mmCIF file of C-alpha atoms and ligand atoms in Angstrom:
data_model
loop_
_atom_site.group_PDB
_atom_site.id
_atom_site.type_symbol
_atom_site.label_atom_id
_atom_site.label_comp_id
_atom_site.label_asym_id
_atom_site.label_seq_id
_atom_site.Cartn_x
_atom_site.Cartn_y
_atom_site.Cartn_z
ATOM 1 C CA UNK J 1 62.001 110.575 117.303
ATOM 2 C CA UNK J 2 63.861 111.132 113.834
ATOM 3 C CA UNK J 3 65.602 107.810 112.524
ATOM 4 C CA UNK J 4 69.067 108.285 111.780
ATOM 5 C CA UNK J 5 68.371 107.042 108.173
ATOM 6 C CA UNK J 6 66.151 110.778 108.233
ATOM 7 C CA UNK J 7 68.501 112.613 110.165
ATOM 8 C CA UNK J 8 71.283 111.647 107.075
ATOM 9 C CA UNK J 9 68.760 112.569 104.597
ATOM 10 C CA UNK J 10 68.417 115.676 106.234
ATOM 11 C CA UNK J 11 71.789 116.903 106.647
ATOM 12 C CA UNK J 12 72.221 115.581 103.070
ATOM 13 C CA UNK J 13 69.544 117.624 101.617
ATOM 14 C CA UNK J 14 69.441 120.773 104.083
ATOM 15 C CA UNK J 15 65.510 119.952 104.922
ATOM 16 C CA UNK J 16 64.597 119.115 101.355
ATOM 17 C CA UNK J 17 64.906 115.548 102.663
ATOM 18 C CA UNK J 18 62.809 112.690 100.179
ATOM 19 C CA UNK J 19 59.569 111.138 102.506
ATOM 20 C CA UNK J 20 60.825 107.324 102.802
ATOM 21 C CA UNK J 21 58.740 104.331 104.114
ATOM 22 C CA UNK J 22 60.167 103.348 107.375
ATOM 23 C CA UNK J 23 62.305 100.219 106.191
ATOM 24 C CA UNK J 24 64.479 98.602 108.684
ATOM 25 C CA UNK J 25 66.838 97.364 106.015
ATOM 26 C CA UNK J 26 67.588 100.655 104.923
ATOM 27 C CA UNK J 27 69.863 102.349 107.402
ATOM 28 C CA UNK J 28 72.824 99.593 107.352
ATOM 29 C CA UNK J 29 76.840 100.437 107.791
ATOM 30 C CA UNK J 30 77.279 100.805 103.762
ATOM 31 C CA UNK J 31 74.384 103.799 103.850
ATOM 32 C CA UNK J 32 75.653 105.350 106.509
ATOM 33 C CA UNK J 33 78.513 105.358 105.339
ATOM 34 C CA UNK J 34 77.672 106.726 101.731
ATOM 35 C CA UNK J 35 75.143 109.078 103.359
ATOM 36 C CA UNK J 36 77.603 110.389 106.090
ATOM 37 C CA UNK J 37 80.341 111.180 103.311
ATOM 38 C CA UNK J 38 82.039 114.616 103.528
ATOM 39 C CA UNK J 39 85.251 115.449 101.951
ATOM 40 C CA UNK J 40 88.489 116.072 104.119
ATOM 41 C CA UNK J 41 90.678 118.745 103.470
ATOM 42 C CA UNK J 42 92.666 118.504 106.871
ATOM 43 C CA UNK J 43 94.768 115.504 108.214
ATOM 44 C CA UNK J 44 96.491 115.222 111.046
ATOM 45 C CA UNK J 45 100.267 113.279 111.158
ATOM 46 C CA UNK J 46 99.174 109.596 111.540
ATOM 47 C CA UNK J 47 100.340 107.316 109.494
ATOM 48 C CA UNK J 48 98.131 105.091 108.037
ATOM 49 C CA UNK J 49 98.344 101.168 109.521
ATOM 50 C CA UNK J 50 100.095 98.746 107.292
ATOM 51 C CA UNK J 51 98.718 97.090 104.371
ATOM 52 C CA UNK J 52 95.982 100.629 103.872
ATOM 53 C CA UNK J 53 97.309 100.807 100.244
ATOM 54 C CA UNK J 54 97.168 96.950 99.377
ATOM 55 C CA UNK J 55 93.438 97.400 101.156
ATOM 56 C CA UNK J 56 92.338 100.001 99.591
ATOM 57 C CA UNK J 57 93.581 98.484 96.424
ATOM 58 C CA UNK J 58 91.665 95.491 96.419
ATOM 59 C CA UNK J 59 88.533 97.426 97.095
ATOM 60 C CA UNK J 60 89.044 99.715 93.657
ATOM 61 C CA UNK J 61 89.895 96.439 92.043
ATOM 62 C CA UNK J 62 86.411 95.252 93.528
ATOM 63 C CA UNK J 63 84.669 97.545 91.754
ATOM 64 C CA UNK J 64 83.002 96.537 88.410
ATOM 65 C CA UNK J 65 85.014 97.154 84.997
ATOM 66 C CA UNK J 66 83.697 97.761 81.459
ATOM 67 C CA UNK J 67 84.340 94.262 79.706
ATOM 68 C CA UNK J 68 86.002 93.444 82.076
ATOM 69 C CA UNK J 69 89.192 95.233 80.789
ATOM 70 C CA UNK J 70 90.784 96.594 83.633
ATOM 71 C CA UNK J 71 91.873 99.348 81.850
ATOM 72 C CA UNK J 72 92.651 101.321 84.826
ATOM 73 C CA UNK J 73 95.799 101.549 87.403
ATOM 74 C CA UNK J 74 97.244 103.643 90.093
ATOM 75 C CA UNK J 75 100.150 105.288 91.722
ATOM 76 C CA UNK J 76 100.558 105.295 95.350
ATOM 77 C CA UNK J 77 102.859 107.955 96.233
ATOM 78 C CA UNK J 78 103.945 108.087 100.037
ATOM 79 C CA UNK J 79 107.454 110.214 99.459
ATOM 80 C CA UNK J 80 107.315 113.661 100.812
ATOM 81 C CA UNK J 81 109.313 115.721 98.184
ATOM 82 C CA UNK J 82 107.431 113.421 95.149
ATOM 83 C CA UNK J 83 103.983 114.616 96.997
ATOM 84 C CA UNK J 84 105.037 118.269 97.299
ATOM 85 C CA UNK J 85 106.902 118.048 93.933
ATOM 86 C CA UNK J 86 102.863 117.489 92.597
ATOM 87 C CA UNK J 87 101.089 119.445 94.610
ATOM 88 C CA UNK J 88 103.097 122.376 94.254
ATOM 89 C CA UNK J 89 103.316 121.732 90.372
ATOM 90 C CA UNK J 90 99.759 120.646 89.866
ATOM 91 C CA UNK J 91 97.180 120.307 92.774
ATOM 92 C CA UNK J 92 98.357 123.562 94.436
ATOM 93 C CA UNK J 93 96.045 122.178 97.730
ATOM 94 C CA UNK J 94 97.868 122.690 100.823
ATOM 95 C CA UNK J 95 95.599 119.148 101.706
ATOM 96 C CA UNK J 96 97.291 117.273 99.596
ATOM 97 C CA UNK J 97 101.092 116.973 100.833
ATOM 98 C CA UNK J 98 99.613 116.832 104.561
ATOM 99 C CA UNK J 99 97.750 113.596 103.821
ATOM 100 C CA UNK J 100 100.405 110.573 104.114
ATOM 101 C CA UNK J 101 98.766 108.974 101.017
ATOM 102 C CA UNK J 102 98.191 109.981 97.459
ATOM 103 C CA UNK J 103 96.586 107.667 94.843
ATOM 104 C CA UNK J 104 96.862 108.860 91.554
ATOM 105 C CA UNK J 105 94.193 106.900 89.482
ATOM 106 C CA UNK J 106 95.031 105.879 85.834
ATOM 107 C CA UNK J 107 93.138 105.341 82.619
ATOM 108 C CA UNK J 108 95.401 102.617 81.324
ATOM 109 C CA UNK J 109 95.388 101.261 77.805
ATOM 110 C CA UNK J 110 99.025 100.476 78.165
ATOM 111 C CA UNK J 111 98.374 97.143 79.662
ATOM 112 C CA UNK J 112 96.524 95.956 76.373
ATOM 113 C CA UNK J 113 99.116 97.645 74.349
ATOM 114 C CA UNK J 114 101.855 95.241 76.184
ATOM 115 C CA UNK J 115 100.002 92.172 76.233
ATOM 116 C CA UNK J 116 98.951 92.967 72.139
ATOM 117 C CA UNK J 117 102.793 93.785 71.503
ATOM 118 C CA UNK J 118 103.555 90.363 73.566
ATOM 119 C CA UNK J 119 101.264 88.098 70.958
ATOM 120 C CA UNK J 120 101.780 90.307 67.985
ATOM 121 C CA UNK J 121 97.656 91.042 68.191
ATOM 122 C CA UNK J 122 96.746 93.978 66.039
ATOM 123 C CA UNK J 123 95.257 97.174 68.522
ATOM 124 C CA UNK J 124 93.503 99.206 65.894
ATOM 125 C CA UNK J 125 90.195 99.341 68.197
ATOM 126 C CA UNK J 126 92.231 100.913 71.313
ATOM 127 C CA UNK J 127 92.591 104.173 69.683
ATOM 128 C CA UNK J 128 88.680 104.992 70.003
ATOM 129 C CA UNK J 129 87.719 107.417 72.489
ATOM 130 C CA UNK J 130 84.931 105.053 73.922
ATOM 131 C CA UNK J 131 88.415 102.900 75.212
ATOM 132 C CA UNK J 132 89.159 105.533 76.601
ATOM 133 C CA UNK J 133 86.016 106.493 78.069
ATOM 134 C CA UNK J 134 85.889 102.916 79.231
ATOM 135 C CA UNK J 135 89.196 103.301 80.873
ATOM 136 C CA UNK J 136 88.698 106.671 82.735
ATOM 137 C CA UNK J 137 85.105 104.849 84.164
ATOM 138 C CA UNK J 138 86.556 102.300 85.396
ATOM 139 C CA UNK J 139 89.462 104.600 87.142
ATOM 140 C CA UNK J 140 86.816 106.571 88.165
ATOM 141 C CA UNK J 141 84.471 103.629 89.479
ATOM 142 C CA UNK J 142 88.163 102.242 91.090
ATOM 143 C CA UNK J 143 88.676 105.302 93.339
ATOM 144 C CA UNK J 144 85.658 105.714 94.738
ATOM 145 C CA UNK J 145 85.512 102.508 95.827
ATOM 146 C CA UNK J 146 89.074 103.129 97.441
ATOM 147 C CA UNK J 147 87.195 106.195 99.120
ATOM 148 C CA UNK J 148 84.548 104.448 100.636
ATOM 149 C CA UNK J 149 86.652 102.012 101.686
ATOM 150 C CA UNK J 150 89.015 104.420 103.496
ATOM 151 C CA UNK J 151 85.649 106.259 104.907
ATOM 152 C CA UNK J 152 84.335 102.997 106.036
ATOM 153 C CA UNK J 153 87.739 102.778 108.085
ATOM 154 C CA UNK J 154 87.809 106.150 109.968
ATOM 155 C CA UNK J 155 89.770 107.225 107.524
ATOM 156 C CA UNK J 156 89.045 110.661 105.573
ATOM 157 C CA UNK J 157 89.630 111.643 101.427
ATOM 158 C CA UNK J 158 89.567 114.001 99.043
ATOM 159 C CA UNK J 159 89.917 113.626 95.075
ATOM 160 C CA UNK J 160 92.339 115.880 92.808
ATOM 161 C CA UNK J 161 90.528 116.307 89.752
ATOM 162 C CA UNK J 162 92.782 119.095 89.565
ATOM 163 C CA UNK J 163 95.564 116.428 88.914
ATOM 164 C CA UNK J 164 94.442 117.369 85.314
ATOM 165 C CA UNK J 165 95.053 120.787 85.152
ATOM 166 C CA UNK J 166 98.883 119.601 84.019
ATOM 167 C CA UNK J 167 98.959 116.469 83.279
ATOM 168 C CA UNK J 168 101.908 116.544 81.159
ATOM 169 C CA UNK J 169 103.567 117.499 84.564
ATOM 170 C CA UNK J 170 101.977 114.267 86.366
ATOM 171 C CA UNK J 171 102.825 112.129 83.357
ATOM 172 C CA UNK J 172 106.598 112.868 83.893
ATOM 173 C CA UNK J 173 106.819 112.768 87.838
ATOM 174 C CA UNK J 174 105.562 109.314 87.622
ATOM 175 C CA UNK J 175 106.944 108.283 84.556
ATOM 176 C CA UNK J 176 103.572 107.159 82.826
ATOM 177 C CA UNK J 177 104.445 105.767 79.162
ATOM 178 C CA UNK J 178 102.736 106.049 76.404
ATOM 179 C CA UNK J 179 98.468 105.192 76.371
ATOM 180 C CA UNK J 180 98.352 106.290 80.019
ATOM 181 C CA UNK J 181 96.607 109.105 81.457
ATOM 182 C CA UNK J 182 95.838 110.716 85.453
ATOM 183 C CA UNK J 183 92.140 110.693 85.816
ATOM 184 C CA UNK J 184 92.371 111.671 89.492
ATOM 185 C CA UNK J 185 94.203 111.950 92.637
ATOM 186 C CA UNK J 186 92.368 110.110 96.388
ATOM 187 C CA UNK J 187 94.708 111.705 99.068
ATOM 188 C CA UNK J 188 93.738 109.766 102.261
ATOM 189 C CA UNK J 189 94.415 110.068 105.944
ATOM 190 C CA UNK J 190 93.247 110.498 109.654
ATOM 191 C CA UNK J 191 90.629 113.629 109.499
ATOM 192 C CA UNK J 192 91.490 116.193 111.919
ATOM 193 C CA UNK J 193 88.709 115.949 114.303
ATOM 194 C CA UNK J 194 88.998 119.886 115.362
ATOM 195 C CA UNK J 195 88.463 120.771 111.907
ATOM 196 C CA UNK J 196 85.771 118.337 110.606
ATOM 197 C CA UNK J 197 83.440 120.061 107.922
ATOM 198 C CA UNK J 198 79.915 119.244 107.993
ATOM 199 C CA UNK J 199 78.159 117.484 105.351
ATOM 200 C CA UNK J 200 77.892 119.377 102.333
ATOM 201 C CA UNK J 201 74.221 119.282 100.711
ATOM 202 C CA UNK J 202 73.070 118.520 97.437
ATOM 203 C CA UNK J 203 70.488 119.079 94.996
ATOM 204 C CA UNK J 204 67.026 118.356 95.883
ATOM 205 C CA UNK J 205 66.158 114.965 94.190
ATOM 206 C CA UNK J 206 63.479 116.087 91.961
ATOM 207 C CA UNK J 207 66.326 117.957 89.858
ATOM 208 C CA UNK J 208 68.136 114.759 89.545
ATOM 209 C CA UNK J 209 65.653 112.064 89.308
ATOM 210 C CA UNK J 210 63.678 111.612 86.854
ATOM 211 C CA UNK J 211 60.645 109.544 86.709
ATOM 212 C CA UNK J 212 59.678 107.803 83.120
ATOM 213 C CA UNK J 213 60.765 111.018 81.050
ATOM 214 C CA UNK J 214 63.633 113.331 81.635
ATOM 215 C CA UNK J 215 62.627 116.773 82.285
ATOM 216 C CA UNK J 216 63.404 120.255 83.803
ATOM 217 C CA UNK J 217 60.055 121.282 85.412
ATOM 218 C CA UNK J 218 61.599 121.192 89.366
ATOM 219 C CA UNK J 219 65.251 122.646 88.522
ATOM 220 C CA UNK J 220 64.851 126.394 88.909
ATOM 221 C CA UNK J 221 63.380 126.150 92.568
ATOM 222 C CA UNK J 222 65.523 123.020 93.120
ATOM 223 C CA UNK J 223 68.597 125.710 92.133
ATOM 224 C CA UNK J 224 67.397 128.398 94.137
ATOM 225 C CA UNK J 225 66.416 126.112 97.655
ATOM 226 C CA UNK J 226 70.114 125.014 97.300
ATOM 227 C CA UNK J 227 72.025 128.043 96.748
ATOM 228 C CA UNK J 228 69.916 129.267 99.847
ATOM 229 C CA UNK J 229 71.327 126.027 101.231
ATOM 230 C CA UNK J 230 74.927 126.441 100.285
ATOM 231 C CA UNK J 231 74.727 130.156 101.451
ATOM 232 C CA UNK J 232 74.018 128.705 105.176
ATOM 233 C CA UNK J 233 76.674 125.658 104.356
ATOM 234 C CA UNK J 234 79.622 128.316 104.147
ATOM 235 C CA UNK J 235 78.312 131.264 106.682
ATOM 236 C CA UNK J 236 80.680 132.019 108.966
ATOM 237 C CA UNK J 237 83.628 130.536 107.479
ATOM 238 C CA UNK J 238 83.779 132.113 103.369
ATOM 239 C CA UNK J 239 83.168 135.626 103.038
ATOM 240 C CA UNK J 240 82.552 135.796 99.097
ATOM 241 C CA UNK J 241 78.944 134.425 97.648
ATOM 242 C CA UNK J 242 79.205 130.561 97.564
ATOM 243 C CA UNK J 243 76.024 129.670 95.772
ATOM 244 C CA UNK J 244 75.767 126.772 93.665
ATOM 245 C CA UNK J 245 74.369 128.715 90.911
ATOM 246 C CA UNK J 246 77.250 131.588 90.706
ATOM 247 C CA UNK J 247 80.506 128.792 91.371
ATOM 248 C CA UNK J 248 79.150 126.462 88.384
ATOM 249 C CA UNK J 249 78.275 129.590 86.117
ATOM 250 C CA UNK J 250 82.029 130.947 86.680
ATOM 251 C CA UNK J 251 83.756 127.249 86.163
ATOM 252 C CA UNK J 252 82.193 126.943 82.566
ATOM 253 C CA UNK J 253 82.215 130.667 81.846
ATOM 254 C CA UNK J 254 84.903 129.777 79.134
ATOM 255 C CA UNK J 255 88.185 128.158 78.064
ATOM 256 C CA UNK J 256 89.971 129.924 81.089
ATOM 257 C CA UNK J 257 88.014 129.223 83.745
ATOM 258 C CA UNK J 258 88.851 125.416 83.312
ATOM 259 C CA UNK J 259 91.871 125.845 85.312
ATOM 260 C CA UNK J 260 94.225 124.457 82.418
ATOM 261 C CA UNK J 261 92.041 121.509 81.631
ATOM 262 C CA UNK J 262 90.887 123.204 77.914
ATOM 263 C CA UNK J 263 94.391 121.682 76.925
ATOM 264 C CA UNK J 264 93.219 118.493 77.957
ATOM 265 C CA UNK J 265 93.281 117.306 74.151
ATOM 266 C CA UNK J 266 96.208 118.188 73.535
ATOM 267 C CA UNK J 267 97.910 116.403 76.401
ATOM 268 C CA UNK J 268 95.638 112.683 75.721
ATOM 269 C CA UNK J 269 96.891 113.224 72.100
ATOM 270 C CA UNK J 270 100.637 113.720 73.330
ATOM 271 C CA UNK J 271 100.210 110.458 75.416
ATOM 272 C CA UNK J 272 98.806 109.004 72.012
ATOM 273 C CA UNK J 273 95.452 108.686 73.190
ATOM 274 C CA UNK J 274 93.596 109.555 69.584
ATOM 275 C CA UNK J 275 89.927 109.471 70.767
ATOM 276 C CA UNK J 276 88.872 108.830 67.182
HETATM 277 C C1 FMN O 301 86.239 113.912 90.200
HETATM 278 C C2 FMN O 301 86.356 114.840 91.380
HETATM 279 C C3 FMN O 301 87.377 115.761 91.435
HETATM 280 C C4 FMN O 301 87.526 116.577 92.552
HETATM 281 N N1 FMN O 301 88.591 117.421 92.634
HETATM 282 C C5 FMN O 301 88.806 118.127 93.760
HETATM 283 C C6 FMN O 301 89.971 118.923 93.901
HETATM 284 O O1 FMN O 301 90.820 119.016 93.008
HETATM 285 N N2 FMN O 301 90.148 119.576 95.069
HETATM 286 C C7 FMN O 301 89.249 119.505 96.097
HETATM 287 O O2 FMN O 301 89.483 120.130 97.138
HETATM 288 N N3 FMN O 301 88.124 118.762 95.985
HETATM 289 C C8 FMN O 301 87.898 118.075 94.855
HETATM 290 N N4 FMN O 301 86.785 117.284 94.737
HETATM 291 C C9 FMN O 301 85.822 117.222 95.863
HETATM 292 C C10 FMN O 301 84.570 118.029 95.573
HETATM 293 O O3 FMN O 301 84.852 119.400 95.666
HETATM 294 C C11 FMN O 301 83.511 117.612 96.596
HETATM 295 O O4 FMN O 301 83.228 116.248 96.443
HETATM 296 C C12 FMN O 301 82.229 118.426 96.435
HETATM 297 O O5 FMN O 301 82.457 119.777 96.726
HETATM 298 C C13 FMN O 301 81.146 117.908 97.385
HETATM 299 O O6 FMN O 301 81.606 117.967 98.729
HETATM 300 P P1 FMN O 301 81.700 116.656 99.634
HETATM 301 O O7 FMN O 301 82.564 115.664 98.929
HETATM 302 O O8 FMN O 301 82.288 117.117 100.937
HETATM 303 O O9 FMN O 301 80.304 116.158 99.820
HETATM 304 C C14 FMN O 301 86.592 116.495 93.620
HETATM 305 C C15 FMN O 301 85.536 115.576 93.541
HETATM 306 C C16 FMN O 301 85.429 114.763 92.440
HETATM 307 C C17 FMN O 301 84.297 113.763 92.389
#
């Protein structure tokens, strides 16, 4: 009989499963729940239980930070007309103002700035773009930790990375000062169980892990095996060619297929994030 550590690996990798050693310690609550992720677009109207945001909270603070910095916060936004003010504005995902909960993840350097301003400390340092690099993989790092979390509780997410595509918009809904900057949106919620989607597959591992030496000799078929895959993943319910291969191609076709985010520069600069 398949172990449910294979059948995960399966459904993960559309039959281009890796061979494991049977290993008792490897199917535990944490990989199932890593293995069983799927993202949730539909909610229903529960509210969460209190304390979820405080929860979820000290699970992204759990996470590791670069130096220990901390150079990340977030934004829970609950209000109704705030959510609908963003999604409308920015997200444009019906998803987003159904879900009772939106995080909006920060890279924060403002925190330092405060504390330096506080003691008189000179900052010349925070204007490097590795700070900020530090800062948005530690907001990064912070939210998915929040998701698990909130998976590990029944409870179902999806990121806004498209948060970014006005950020300038975000930064004044929420009033972000100066050396702050939305990384990414969580929205979380009860998953409709009528409209659960099935677990989306992913590359086969020989395109992603390499062994010793990095190298490109299994990526063609890899690409090919999981368009084929994809093309099964969306039958039935997406009429237009979803392959891996043509979606990636048309997001980094050019400057206009990044949905807004070729400004991105523009806007970290405004928020006086140098990235010298
Ligand atoms: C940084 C980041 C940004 C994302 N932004 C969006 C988004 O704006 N809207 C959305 O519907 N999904 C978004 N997603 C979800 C991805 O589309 C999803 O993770 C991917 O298609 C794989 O599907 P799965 O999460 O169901 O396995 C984002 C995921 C990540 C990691």
């Amino acid at each position: 009989m398949q172990s449910t550590l294979m059948k995960r690996l399966n459904e993960r990798y559309a039959h281009h499963a890796p061979a494991l050693p049977q290993n008792d310690s490897f199917m535990n609550p944490v990989v199932e729940t890593l293995l069983s992720h799927r993202s949730i677009r539909a909610f229903t109207d529960q509210a969460l239980p209190p304390g979820t945001v405080e929860l979820l909270t000290a699970a992204a603070q759990s996470a590791p930070s670069s130096c220990n910095l901390q150079m990340w916060s977030v934004v829970a936004v609950t209000d109704a007309q705030k959510k609908a003010f963003i999604n409308q504005n920015v997200l444009k995902q019906p998803h987003v103002e159904k879900a009772p909960l939106m995080l909006v993840f920060l890279a924060d350097m403002a925190m330092l700035k405060r504390i330096a301003a506080d003691k008189n400390a000179p900052i010349e340092g925070l204007d490097y773009l590795d700070i900020f690099l530090m800062a948005a993989i530690d907001a990064c790092l912070a939210t998915q930790n929040a998701a698990i979390a909130a998976e590990s509780m029944g409870l179902g997410t999806v990121y806004g990375g498209s948060i970014r595509n006005h950020p300038e918009t975000v930064i004044d809904a929420l009033r972000l000062p100066a050396y702050v900057f939305p990384i990414v949106s969580l929205s979380v919620g009860y998953p409709d169980q009528d409209r659960l989607p099935q677990i989306k597959p992913r590359l086969a591992q020989n395109a992603v892990l390499h062994r010793e030496t990095y190298s490109h000799e299994h990526l063609p078929q890899a690409a090919e095996d999981y368009d084929a895959a994809m093309r099964e993943f969306y039958t039935g319910y997406r009429t237009e060619d979803q392959t891996w291969t043509r979606l990636s191609l048309a997001r980094v076709r050019s400057p206009e297929s990044l949905s807004g985010r070729d400004r991105l520069r523009e806007a970290l600069l405004k928020q006086h994030i140098l990235l010298k």
